[in-house]
PDB file of C-alpha atoms in Angstrom:
ATOM      1  CA  MET A   1       8.264   1.691   3.141  1.00 52.00           C
ATOM      2  CA  ASN A   2      10.978   2.791   0.766  1.00 48.00           C
ATOM      3  CA  ASP A   3      11.176   0.292  -2.090  1.00 60.00           C
ATOM      4  CA  ASP A   4       8.018   0.415  -4.183  1.00 82.00           C
ATOM      5  CA  PHE A   5       6.929  -3.090  -3.140  1.00 92.00           C
ATOM      6  CA  GLU A   6       8.400  -3.915   0.272  1.00 94.00           C
ATOM      7  CA  PHE A   7       8.157  -2.816   3.865  1.00 96.00           C
ATOM      8  CA  ASP A   8      11.473  -1.637   5.301  1.00 94.00           C
ATOM      9  CA  PRO A   9      12.210  -3.065   7.708  1.00 95.00           C
ATOM     10  CA  LYS A  10      10.268  -6.212   6.879  1.00 96.00           C
ATOM     11  CA  ARG A  11      10.449  -7.335  10.527  1.00 98.00           C
ATOM     12  CA  SER A  12      10.599  -5.144  13.636  1.00 97.00           C
ATOM     13  CA  THR A  13      10.903  -6.011  17.316  1.00 98.00           C
ATOM     14  CA  ILE A  14       9.493  -3.455  19.738  1.00 98.00           C
ATOM     15  CA  SER A  15       8.322  -3.115  23.347  1.00 98.00           C
ATOM     16  CA  ALA A  16       4.640  -3.153  24.290  1.00 98.00           C
ATOM     17  CA  GLY A  17       3.184   0.362  24.193  1.00 98.00           C
ATOM     18  CA  THR A  18       5.342   1.446  21.246  1.00 98.00           C
ATOM     19  CA  THR A  19       3.773   3.318  18.340  1.00 98.00           C
ATOM     20  CA  VAL A  20       4.977   2.251  14.896  1.00 98.00           C
ATOM     21  CA  ARG A  21       4.727   4.731  12.039  1.00 98.00           C
ATOM     22  CA  TRP A  22       4.782   3.551   8.445  1.00 98.00           C
ATOM     23  CA  ARG A  23       5.748   6.202   5.874  1.00 97.00           C
ATOM     24  CA  ASN A  24       5.137   5.663   2.193  1.00 96.00           C
ATOM     25  CA  ASP A  25       8.320   6.753   0.429  1.00 94.00           C
ATOM     26  CA  SER A  26       7.349   5.209  -2.899  1.00 93.00           C
ATOM     27  CA  ALA A  27       5.430   6.724  -5.805  1.00 93.00           C
ATOM     28  CA  VAL A  28       2.492   4.299  -5.507  1.00 94.00           C
ATOM     29  CA  GLY A  29      -0.195   3.866  -2.852  1.00 94.00           C
ATOM     30  CA  HIS A  30       0.043   1.102  -0.256  1.00 95.00           C
ATOM     31  CA  THR A  31      -1.967  -0.267   2.639  1.00 96.00           C
ATOM     32  CA  VAL A  32      -0.969  -1.586   6.045  1.00 97.00           C
ATOM     33  CA  THR A  33      -3.505  -4.304   6.800  1.00 97.00           C
ATOM     34  CA  ALA A  34      -3.246  -6.841   9.621  1.00 98.00           C
ATOM     35  CA  TYR A  35      -4.096 -10.439   8.839  1.00 98.00           C
ATOM     36  CA  ASN A  36      -7.052 -11.298  11.139  1.00 96.00           C
ATOM     37  CA  ASP A  37      -5.617 -14.696  12.032  1.00 97.00           C
ATOM     38  CA  GLU A  38      -2.019 -13.516  12.391  1.00 98.00           C
ATOM     39  CA  ILE A  39      -2.286 -11.168  15.376  1.00 98.00           C
ATOM     40  CA  PRO A  40      -2.759 -12.055  19.066  1.00 98.00           C
ATOM     41  CA  SER A  41      -6.388 -12.977  19.770  1.00 95.00           C
ATOM     42  CA  ASP A  42      -6.903 -10.167  22.311  1.00 96.00           C
ATOM     43  CA  ALA A  43      -5.072  -7.498  20.288  1.00 97.00           C
ATOM     44  CA  ALA A  44      -6.726  -4.506  18.656  1.00 95.00           C
ATOM     45  CA  TYR A  45      -7.094  -4.968  14.913  1.00 97.00           C
ATOM     46  CA  PHE A  46      -5.201  -2.442  12.769  1.00 98.00           C
ATOM     47  CA  ALA A  47      -5.419  -1.317   9.164  1.00 97.00           C
ATOM     48  CA  SER A  48      -4.753   1.922   7.333  1.00 97.00           C
ATOM     49  CA  GLY A  49      -8.137   3.417   6.586  1.00 95.00           C
ATOM     50  CA  GLY A  50      -9.413   2.510  10.063  1.00 96.00           C
ATOM     51  CA  PHE A  51     -11.032  -0.759   9.056  1.00 96.00           C
ATOM     52  CA  GLU A  52     -12.221  -3.083  11.837  1.00 95.00           C
ATOM     53  CA  SER A  53     -11.348  -6.322  10.034  1.00 96.00           C
ATOM     54  CA  GLU A  54      -9.287  -7.725   7.195  1.00 96.00           C
ATOM     55  CA  THR A  55     -12.490  -8.489   5.277  1.00 95.00           C
ATOM     56  CA  ALA A  56     -13.661  -4.876   5.507  1.00 96.00           C
ATOM     57  CA  ALA A  57     -10.249  -3.651   4.316  1.00 95.00           C
ATOM     58  CA  ARG A  58     -10.216  -6.080   1.392  1.00 94.00           C
ATOM     59  CA  ASN A  59     -13.726  -4.980   0.385  1.00 94.00           C
ATOM     60  CA  ASP A  60     -12.714  -1.289   0.161  1.00 89.00           C
ATOM     61  CA  ILE A  61      -8.947  -0.867  -0.216  1.00 68.00           C
ATOM     62  CA  SER A  62      -9.201   2.576  -1.795  1.00 79.00           C
ATOM     63  CA  GLY A  63      -9.987   4.069   1.608  1.00 79.00           C
ATOM     64  CA  GLY A  64      -6.958   2.405   3.140  1.00 93.00           C
ATOM     65  CA  LEU A  65      -4.356   3.526   0.632  1.00 96.00           C
ATOM     66  CA  ILE A  66      -1.472   5.539   2.071  1.00 96.00           C
ATOM     67  CA  ALA A  67      -0.445   8.060  -0.578  1.00 95.00           C
ATOM     68  CA  SER A  68       3.163   8.859  -1.386  1.00 95.00           C
ATOM     69  CA  GLY A  69       4.648  10.873   1.490  1.00 96.00           C
ATOM     70  CA  ASP A  70       1.814  10.052   3.898  1.00 97.00           C
ATOM     71  CA  THR A  71       1.986   7.984   7.082  1.00 98.00           C
ATOM     72  CA  TYR A  72      -0.066   5.540   9.108  1.00 98.00           C
ATOM     73  CA  GLU A  73       0.608   4.644  12.724  1.00 98.00           C
ATOM     74  CA  HIS A  74      -0.556   2.100  15.267  1.00 98.00           C
ATOM     75  CA  THR A  75       0.294   1.566  18.932  1.00 98.00           C
ATOM     76  CA  PHE A  76       0.957  -2.055  19.889  1.00 98.00           C
ATOM     77  CA  GLU A  77      -0.250  -2.675  23.449  1.00 97.00           C
ATOM     78  CA  LEU A  78      -0.041  -6.479  23.725  1.00 98.00           C
ATOM     79  CA  SER A  79       2.934  -8.813  23.386  1.00 98.00           C
ATOM     80  CA  GLY A  80       2.934 -11.170  20.439  1.00 98.00           C
ATOM     81  CA  THR A  81       3.585 -11.427  16.734  1.00 98.00           C
ATOM     82  CA  TYR A  82       1.621  -9.297  14.276  1.00 98.00           C
ATOM     83  CA  GLU A  83       1.651 -10.106  10.559  1.00 98.00           C
ATOM     84  CA  TYR A  84       0.433  -7.553   8.022  1.00 98.00           C
ATOM     85  CA  VAL A  85       0.197  -6.986   4.275  1.00 97.00           C
ATOM     86  CA  CYS A  86      -0.188  -4.356   1.583  1.00 96.00           C
ATOM     87  CA  ILE A  87      -3.358  -5.647  -0.042  1.00 95.00           C
ATOM     88  CA  PRO A  88      -2.767  -4.297  -3.585  1.00 94.00           C
ATOM     89  CA  HIS A  89       0.751  -5.774  -3.594  1.00 94.00           C
ATOM     90  CA  GLU A  90       0.145  -9.033  -1.740  1.00 94.00           C
ATOM     91  CA  SER A  91       1.000 -11.005  -4.883  1.00 94.00           C
ATOM     92  CA  SER A  92       4.435  -9.320  -4.779  1.00 94.00           C
ATOM     93  CA  GLU A  93       4.809 -10.643  -1.219  1.00 95.00           C
ATOM     94  CA  MET A  94       4.655  -7.156   0.308  1.00 97.00           C
ATOM     95  CA  THR A  95       4.245  -8.346   3.888  1.00 98.00           C
ATOM     96  CA  GLY A  96       5.705  -7.422   7.233  1.00 98.00           C
ATOM     97  CA  THR A  97       5.957  -8.514  10.855  1.00 98.00           C
ATOM     98  CA  VAL A  98       5.986  -6.659  14.161  1.00 98.00           C
ATOM     99  CA  VAL A  99       7.097  -8.660  17.200  1.00 98.00           C
ATOM    100  CA  VAL A 100       6.051  -7.051  20.482  1.00 98.00           C
ATOM    101  CA  GLU A 101       7.962  -8.111  23.588  1.00 97.00           C
TER     102      GLU A 101
END
């Protein structure tokens, strides 16, 4: 994350087993929250703050905020397409995609 309201890169292609690290380089807090219905059905759910579902993350985003300079990481074990969002900036279309091959 380097622009205040976008993930950079917006789309990444990686190999299964790769760990992705998001770093917040902006001055405002952000979340990395998977869309429940936009990840492979057998994949582990991921969200900054350690939430087990999108609903849980949306109900308590303060715990999932990544402060300026902080990081969040997740290891992608299964192939597929993973769509995610920054909940506080969803209306600004702050979304991203990880494609795992």
